Amino acid sequence: MDTTRSLFLPPQASTVAPDVDALFNFLLWMSVAFFALIMTLTVIFVVKYRRRGAATLTPGLHHNTALEMTWIVIPLILVGIIFVWGFRSFMAQNVVPKDAMEIKVSGQKWFWSFTYPDGLVMIDTLVVPAGKPIRLLMSSQDVIHSFFVPDFRIKRDVLPNRYTIAWFEAPKPGNHNLFCAEYCGKEHSGMIGEVRVLGEREYAQWLETAAFAGEGMAPEEYGAKLYVSKTCVTCHSNDGKAGTGPTFVGRFGKEVALQKGGAVLMDENYIRESILNPQAKVAAGYQPVMPTFQGLLKAHEVDALVAFIKSLNPSTGQ
């Protein structure tokens, strides 16, 4: 969601944003100037050459070389400026610096996952250091998505069965909205993330903290954090209300009717299977739209989520 509450362009938060905005403003104000010129001349000509009496034949007219050269040369110069400017801006956005840090981006219904070089996986939150070029190697697990960060002026389709590449460099720390700009299904509007840009020291501290996330916490406490950070909350409520998926409340230890018939006991194994292979046993009354978290969650994170779900039904879960 746009938090700038402005009708104008959002803040410039990447190294390419000023040039993109400058070209956009050049096109905008050039169009406004020509619109004003054409409308003014139209009014002048309408008044000057309005009909004043009986219709008469127009006298013979000959071409005006100076006028013809004017309307040929001026547009040619403007088109040339726009082409050269646009091409340079296009190259700046598509040629990735050699020292860029690569992060794997995966889009799937309806969240983003980011895999760092050391194997760390983040969901819906991309954390990067300020002043460092970031290369995004992107692919989709299902349908077409589009990675769009308005503050960075970058937008790139994310496709299934192939990679697309985008890059950016954010010079200053800050938080920036991330959207999917391609309609990708029922919960498309909820596919919202964030790009957090940290200073060098803060980024190093974050990496260290993220590597040891969950240490010293009770499993159900860590699971509660993962329930939010891994976007389980998007489809599964913890207050008993049904969403895109069934609620987690009061279901552990009970039988779950399956879409294909039959039933299964909701125990630790069923929860684990539903997280890693969600299409295997879909609960009756719900669509098989949950993506797999295989490769996105470590074993101890799956354990923590299981503990959290069990804690929502303490009478039978312990």
CSV table of C-alpha atoms in Angstrom, one decimal:
chain,number,residue,atom,x,y,z
A,1,MET,CA,0.0,0.0,0.0
A,2,ASP,CA,1.3,3.5,-0.8
A,3,THR,CA,2.1,5.2,2.4
A,4,THR,CA,3.2,8.5,0.8
A,5,ARG,CA,-0.4,9.7,0.4
A,6,SER,CA,0.8,11.7,-2.6
A,7,LEU,CA,-0.5,11.9,-6.2
A,8,PHE,CA,3.0,12.4,-7.4
A,9,LEU,CA,5.9,9.9,-7.7
A,10,PRO,CA,7.0,8.0,-4.5
A,11,PRO,CA,10.3,8.7,-2.9
A,12,GLN,CA,13.5,8.0,-4.9
A,13,ALA,CA,15.3,5.2,-3.0
A,14,SER,CA,17.6,3.6,-5.6
A,15,THR,CA,20.4,4.9,-7.7
A,16,VAL,CA,18.4,4.6,-11.0
A,17,ALA,CA,15.2,6.3,-9.6
A,18,PRO,CA,16.4,10.0,-10.2
A,19,ASP,CA,17.1,9.3,-13.9
A,20,VAL,CA,13.8,7.5,-14.4
A,21,ASP,CA,11.9,10.3,-12.8
A,22,ALA,CA,13.8,13.0,-14.8
A,23,LEU,CA,12.9,11.2,-18.1
A,24,PHE,CA,9.3,10.8,-16.9
A,25,ASN,CA,9.1,14.5,-16.0
A,26,PHE,CA,10.7,15.5,-19.3
A,27,LEU,CA,8.0,13.6,-21.2
A,28,LEU,CA,5.2,14.9,-19.0
A,29,TRP,CA,6.1,18.6,-19.2
A,30,MET,CA,6.9,18.4,-22.9
A,31,SER,CA,3.4,16.9,-23.5
A,32,VAL,CA,1.9,19.7,-21.3
A,33,ALA,CA,3.8,22.3,-23.3
A,34,PHE,CA,2.7,21.0,-26.7
A,35,PHE,CA,-0.9,20.5,-25.4
A,36,ALA,CA,-1.0,24.1,-24.3
A,37,LEU,CA,0.6,25.3,-27.6
A,38,ILE,CA,-1.9,23.4,-29.7
A,39,MET,CA,-4.9,24.4,-27.7
A,40,THR,CA,-3.8,28.1,-27.8
A,41,LEU,CA,-3.3,28.0,-31.6
A,42,THR,CA,-6.6,26.2,-32.0
A,43,VAL,CA,-8.5,29.0,-30.2
A,44,ILE,CA,-6.6,31.7,-32.1
A,45,PHE,CA,-7.3,30.2,-35.4
A,46,VAL,CA,-11.0,29.5,-34.6
A,47,VAL,CA,-11.4,33.2,-33.7
A,48,LYS,CA,-9.3,34.7,-36.5
A,49,TYR,CA,-10.7,32.6,-39.3
A,50,ARG,CA,-14.2,32.3,-38.1
A,51,ARG,CA,-17.0,32.7,-40.7
A,52,ARG,CA,-17.9,36.3,-41.1
A,53,GLY,CA,-20.4,36.2,-44.0
A,54,ALA,CA,-21.1,34.4,-47.2
A,55,ALA,CA,-18.9,31.5,-48.0
A,56,THR,CA,-15.9,32.3,-50.3
A,57,LEU,CA,-13.3,30.2,-52.0
A,58,THR,CA,-9.9,29.9,-50.3
A,59,PRO,CA,-7.2,31.6,-52.3
A,60,GLY,CA,-4.4,29.4,-53.7
A,61,LEU,CA,-1.9,28.3,-51.0
A,62,HIS,CA,1.7,27.3,-51.5
A,63,HIS,CA,3.9,25.3,-49.0
A,64,ASN,CA,6.1,27.2,-46.5
A,65,THR,CA,9.5,25.7,-46.4
A,66,ALA,CA,10.5,27.3,-43.1
A,67,LEU,CA,7.3,26.0,-41.4
A,68,GLU,CA,7.8,22.5,-42.8
A,69,MET,CA,11.4,22.3,-41.7
A,70,THR,CA,10.3,23.5,-38.2
A,71,TRP,CA,7.8,20.8,-37.7
A,72,ILE,CA,10.2,18.2,-39.0
A,73,VAL,CA,13.4,19.2,-37.3
A,74,ILE,CA,12.0,20.0,-33.8
A,75,PRO,CA,10.2,16.7,-33.4
A,76,LEU,CA,13.2,14.8,-34.8
A,77,ILE,CA,15.4,16.5,-32.2
A,78,LEU,CA,13.0,15.7,-29.4
A,79,VAL,CA,12.6,12.0,-30.4
A,80,GLY,CA,16.4,11.7,-30.6
A,81,ILE,CA,16.8,13.1,-27.1
A,82,ILE,CA,14.1,10.7,-25.8
A,83,PHE,CA,15.7,7.7,-27.5
A,84,VAL,CA,19.2,8.4,-26.3
A,85,TRP,CA,18.0,9.2,-22.8
A,86,GLY,CA,15.7,6.2,-22.6
A,87,PHE,CA,18.4,3.8,-24.0
A,88,ARG,CA,20.9,5.0,-21.4
A,89,SER,CA,18.4,4.6,-18.6
A,90,PHE,CA,17.4,1.1,-19.9
A,91,MET,CA,21.0,0.0,-19.9
A,92,ALA,CA,21.6,1.4,-16.5
A,93,GLN,CA,18.7,-0.7,-15.2
A,94,ASN,CA,19.7,-3.9,-17.0
A,95,VAL,CA,23.5,-4.1,-16.7
A,96,VAL,CA,24.2,-5.6,-13.3
A,97,PRO,CA,27.4,-4.4,-11.6
A,98,LYS,CA,30.0,-7.1,-11.2
A,99,ASP,CA,30.3,-6.8,-7.5
A,100,ALA,CA,26.5,-7.2,-6.9
A,101,MET,CA,25.3,-9.6,-4.2
A,102,GLU,CA,22.9,-12.3,-5.6
A,103,ILE,CA,19.7,-13.2,-3.9
A,104,LYS,CA,17.3,-15.8,-5.2
A,105,VAL,CA,13.7,-14.7,-5.4
A,106,SER,CA,10.8,-17.0,-5.7
A,107,GLY,CA,7.2,-16.0,-6.2
A,108,GLN,CA,4.3,-18.3,-5.5
A,109,LYS,CA,0.7,-17.9,-4.4
A,110,TRP,CA,0.7,-15.6,-2.5
A,111,PHE,CA,4.1,-14.7,-1.0
A,112,TRP,CA,7.7,-14.0,-1.9
A,113,SER,CA,10.6,-16.0,-0.6
A,114,PHE,CA,14.2,-14.8,-0.6
A,115,THR,CA,17.2,-17.2,-0.4
A,116,TYR,CA,20.5,-15.6,0.5
A,117,PRO,CA,23.9,-17.0,-0.5
A,118,ASP,CA,24.4,-18.6,2.9
A,119,GLY,CA,21.1,-20.5,2.7
A,120,LEU,CA,19.1,-18.2,4.9
A,121,VAL,CA,15.4,-17.9,3.7
A,122,MET,CA,13.2,-15.0,4.3
A,123,ILE,CA,9.5,-14.8,3.6
A,124,ASP,CA,8.0,-11.5,2.3
A,125,THR,CA,10.8,-9.4,3.7
A,126,LEU,CA,13.9,-8.7,1.8
A,127,VAL,CA,16.7,-7.3,3.9
A,128,VAL,CA,19.7,-5.8,2.1
A,129,PRO,CA,22.7,-3.6,3.0
A,130,ALA,CA,22.7,0.1,1.9
A,131,GLY,CA,25.1,1.1,-0.8
A,132,LYS,CA,25.5,-2.4,-2.1
A,133,PRO,CA,24.3,-3.6,-5.6
A,134,ILE,CA,21.8,-6.4,-5.3
A,135,ARG,CA,21.2,-8.9,-8.1
A,136,LEU,CA,17.8,-10.6,-8.0
A,137,LEU,CA,17.6,-14.0,-9.7
A,138,MET,CA,13.8,-14.6,-9.9
A,139,SER,CA,11.5,-17.4,-10.8
A,140,SER,CA,7.9,-18.4,-10.1
A,141,GLN,CA,6.6,-21.7,-8.6
A,142,ASP,CA,3.2,-21.4,-10.2
A,143,VAL,CA,1.8,-18.5,-12.3
A,144,ILE,CA,3.2,-15.2,-13.5
A,145,HIS,CA,4.0,-12.7,-10.8
A,146,SER,CA,5.6,-9.3,-11.0
A,147,PHE,CA,8.2,-8.0,-8.6
A,148,PHE,CA,7.5,-4.3,-8.1
A,149,VAL,CA,9.2,-1.8,-5.7
A,150,PRO,CA,7.8,1.7,-6.5
A,151,ASP,CA,10.5,3.5,-4.5
A,152,PHE,CA,13.2,1.8,-6.5
A,153,ARG,CA,11.4,2.3,-9.9
A,154,ILE,CA,12.0,-1.4,-10.7
A,155,LYS,CA,9.3,-3.8,-11.9
A,156,ARG,CA,10.1,-7.2,-13.5
A,157,ASP,CA,7.9,-10.1,-14.4
A,158,VAL,CA,8.6,-13.4,-12.5
A,159,LEU,CA,7.9,-16.4,-14.7
A,160,PRO,CA,7.5,-20.1,-14.1
A,161,ASN,CA,10.1,-22.4,-15.7
A,162,ARG,CA,12.6,-19.6,-16.4
A,163,TYR,CA,14.7,-17.0,-14.6
A,164,THR,CA,14.4,-13.3,-14.9
A,165,ILE,CA,16.9,-10.8,-13.5
A,166,ALA,CA,16.6,-7.4,-11.9
A,167,TRP,CA,19.0,-5.3,-9.8
A,168,PHE,CA,19.0,-2.3,-7.6
A,169,GLU,CA,21.2,-0.3,-5.2
A,170,ALA,CA,19.6,1.5,-2.4
A,171,PRO,CA,22.0,4.2,-1.1
A,172,LYS,CA,20.3,4.9,2.2
A,173,PRO,CA,18.6,2.8,4.9
A,174,GLY,CA,14.8,2.7,5.0
A,175,ASN,CA,11.8,0.5,4.5
A,176,HIS,CA,10.0,0.2,1.1
A,177,ASN,CA,6.9,-1.5,-0.1
A,178,LEU,CA,7.0,-4.5,-2.3
A,179,PHE,CA,4.0,-5.5,-4.5
A,180,CYS,CA,3.1,-8.2,-7.0
A,181,ALA,CA,2.0,-6.1,-10.0
A,182,GLU,CA,0.6,-9.1,-12.0
A,183,TYR,CA,-2.8,-10.4,-11.1
A,184,CYS,CA,-2.1,-13.9,-9.8
A,185,GLY,CA,-5.3,-15.2,-8.3
A,186,LYS,CA,-7.7,-14.7,-5.4
A,187,GLU,CA,-5.3,-13.4,-2.8
A,188,HIS,CA,-3.2,-11.3,-5.3
A,189,SER,CA,-3.9,-8.1,-3.4
A,190,GLY,CA,-2.5,-9.6,-0.3
A,191,MET,CA,0.8,-10.5,-1.9
A,192,ILE,CA,2.6,-7.6,-0.2
A,193,GLY,CA,6.1,-7.6,1.1
A,194,GLU,CA,8.8,-5.2,2.3
A,195,VAL,CA,12.3,-4.3,1.4
A,196,ARG,CA,14.4,-3.3,4.4
A,197,VAL,CA,17.6,-1.4,3.7
A,198,LEU,CA,20.0,-1.4,6.6
A,199,GLY,CA,23.3,0.3,7.3
A,200,GLU,CA,26.4,-1.9,7.1
A,201,ARG,CA,26.7,-2.5,10.8
A,202,GLU,CA,22.9,-3.1,11.2
A,203,TYR,CA,22.9,-5.5,8.3
A,204,ALA,CA,25.8,-7.5,9.8
A,205,GLN,CA,23.9,-7.7,13.2
A,206,TRP,CA,20.7,-8.8,11.4
A,207,LEU,CA,22.6,-11.6,9.6
A,208,GLU,CA,24.0,-12.9,12.8
A,209,THR,CA,20.6,-12.7,14.5
A,210,ALA,CA,18.7,-14.3,11.6
A,211,ALA,CA,21.2,-17.2,11.5
A,212,PHE,CA,20.4,-18.1,15.1
A,213,ALA,CA,16.7,-17.2,15.1
A,214,GLY,CA,14.6,-19.2,17.6
A,215,GLU,CA,17.5,-20.0,19.9
A,216,GLY,CA,16.5,-19.6,23.6
A,217,MET,CA,12.8,-19.5,22.7
A,218,ALA,CA,10.2,-22.1,23.5
A,219,PRO,CA,9.1,-24.0,20.4
A,220,GLU,CA,5.5,-22.7,20.5
A,221,GLU,CA,6.8,-19.2,21.0
A,222,TYR,CA,9.1,-19.4,18.0
A,223,GLY,CA,6.3,-21.1,16.1
A,224,ALA,CA,4.0,-18.1,16.8
A,225,LYS,CA,6.7,-15.8,15.3
A,226,LEU,CA,7.0,-18.0,12.3
A,227,TYR,CA,3.2,-18.1,11.9
A,228,VAL,CA,3.4,-14.4,11.1
A,229,SER,CA,6.7,-14.1,9.4
A,230,LYS,CA,6.2,-17.1,7.1
A,231,THR,CA,2.7,-15.7,6.2
A,232,CYS,CA,0.7,-18.7,7.6
A,233,VAL,CA,-1.5,-16.0,9.1
A,234,THR,CA,-2.6,-15.0,5.6
A,235,CYS,CA,-4.8,-18.1,5.2
A,236,HIS,CA,-5.0,-19.8,8.6
A,237,SER,CA,-6.6,-17.9,11.5
A,238,ASN,CA,-5.7,-18.4,15.2
A,239,ASP,CA,-9.1,-17.2,16.4
A,240,GLY,CA,-11.4,-19.9,15.0
A,241,LYS,CA,-12.5,-18.1,11.8
A,242,ALA,CA,-12.2,-19.9,8.5
A,243,GLY,CA,-10.1,-18.3,5.8
A,244,THR,CA,-8.7,-19.5,2.6
A,245,GLY,CA,-7.5,-22.4,4.7
A,246,PRO,CA,-8.9,-23.9,7.9
A,247,THR,CA,-8.3,-22.3,11.2
A,248,PHE,CA,-5.5,-23.7,13.5
A,249,VAL,CA,-7.7,-23.4,16.6
A,250,GLY,CA,-9.1,-26.6,18.2
A,251,ARG,CA,-8.2,-28.9,15.3
A,252,PHE,CA,-5.2,-30.8,16.7
A,253,GLY,CA,-6.0,-34.3,17.8
A,254,LYS,CA,-9.2,-34.4,15.8
A,255,GLU,CA,-10.2,-36.1,12.6
A,256,VAL,CA,-10.1,-33.9,9.5
A,257,ALA,CA,-12.5,-34.8,6.6
A,258,LEU,CA,-10.6,-34.9,3.3
A,259,GLN,CA,-11.6,-33.4,0.0
A,260,LYS,CA,-11.2,-36.8,-1.8
A,261,GLY,CA,-13.1,-38.6,0.9
A,262,GLY,CA,-12.2,-40.3,4.1
A,263,ALA,CA,-10.6,-38.6,7.1
A,264,VAL,CA,-7.2,-38.3,8.8
A,265,LEU,CA,-6.1,-37.6,12.3
A,266,MET,CA,-4.6,-34.2,12.7
A,267,ASP,CA,-1.4,-35.1,14.4
A,268,GLU,CA,2.2,-34.0,14.1
A,269,ASN,CA,2.8,-36.0,10.9
A,270,TYR,CA,-0.3,-34.6,9.2
A,271,ILE,CA,0.7,-31.1,10.0
A,272,ARG,CA,4.2,-31.7,8.7
A,273,GLU,CA,3.0,-33.3,5.5
A,274,SER,CA,0.5,-30.4,5.0
A,275,ILE,CA,3.3,-27.9,5.2
A,276,LEU,CA,5.8,-29.7,2.9
A,277,ASN,CA,3.3,-31.4,0.6
A,278,PRO,CA,0.0,-29.5,1.0
A,279,GLN,CA,-1.7,-31.2,-2.0
A,280,ALA,CA,-1.4,-34.7,-0.5
A,281,LYS,CA,-4.4,-34.5,1.8
A,282,VAL,CA,-6.5,-31.4,1.3
A,283,ALA,CA,-9.2,-30.7,3.9
A,284,ALA,CA,-12.8,-30.9,2.7
A,285,GLY,CA,-14.3,-27.6,1.9
A,286,TYR,CA,-11.1,-25.9,0.9
A,287,GLN,CA,-9.3,-25.4,-2.4
A,288,PRO,CA,-5.9,-27.0,-3.0
A,289,VAL,CA,-4.2,-23.6,-3.3
A,290,MET,CA,-1.6,-23.8,-0.6
A,291,PRO,CA,2.0,-23.7,-1.9
A,292,THR,CA,4.6,-26.0,-0.6
A,293,PHE,CA,7.1,-24.8,2.0
A,294,GLN,CA,9.6,-27.5,1.0
A,295,GLY,CA,13.0,-26.0,1.0
A,296,LEU,CA,11.7,-22.7,2.6
A,297,LEU,CA,11.6,-24.0,6.2
A,298,LYS,CA,14.2,-25.8,8.2
A,299,ALA,CA,13.4,-28.8,10.2
A,300,HIS,CA,13.4,-26.9,13.5
A,301,GLU,CA,11.1,-24.3,12.0
A,302,VAL,CA,8.6,-27.0,11.0
A,303,ASP,CA,8.8,-28.4,14.5
A,304,ALA,CA,8.2,-25.0,16.0
A,305,LEU,CA,5.1,-24.5,13.8
A,306,VAL,CA,3.8,-27.9,14.9
A,307,ALA,CA,4.3,-26.9,18.5
A,308,PHE,CA,2.5,-23.6,17.9
A,309,ILE,CA,-0.5,-25.3,16.3
A,310,LYS,CA,-0.6,-27.8,19.2
A,311,SER,CA,-0.6,-25.0,21.7
A,312,LEU,CA,-3.8,-23.6,20.2
A,313,ASN,CA,-5.6,-26.8,21.4
A,314,PRO,CA,-4.0,-27.4,24.8
A,315,SER,CA,-6.7,-29.8,26.0
A,316,THR,CA,-5.6,-32.4,23.4
A,317,GLY,CA,-2.4,-31.1,22.1
A,318,GLN,CA,-0.1,-31.9,25.0
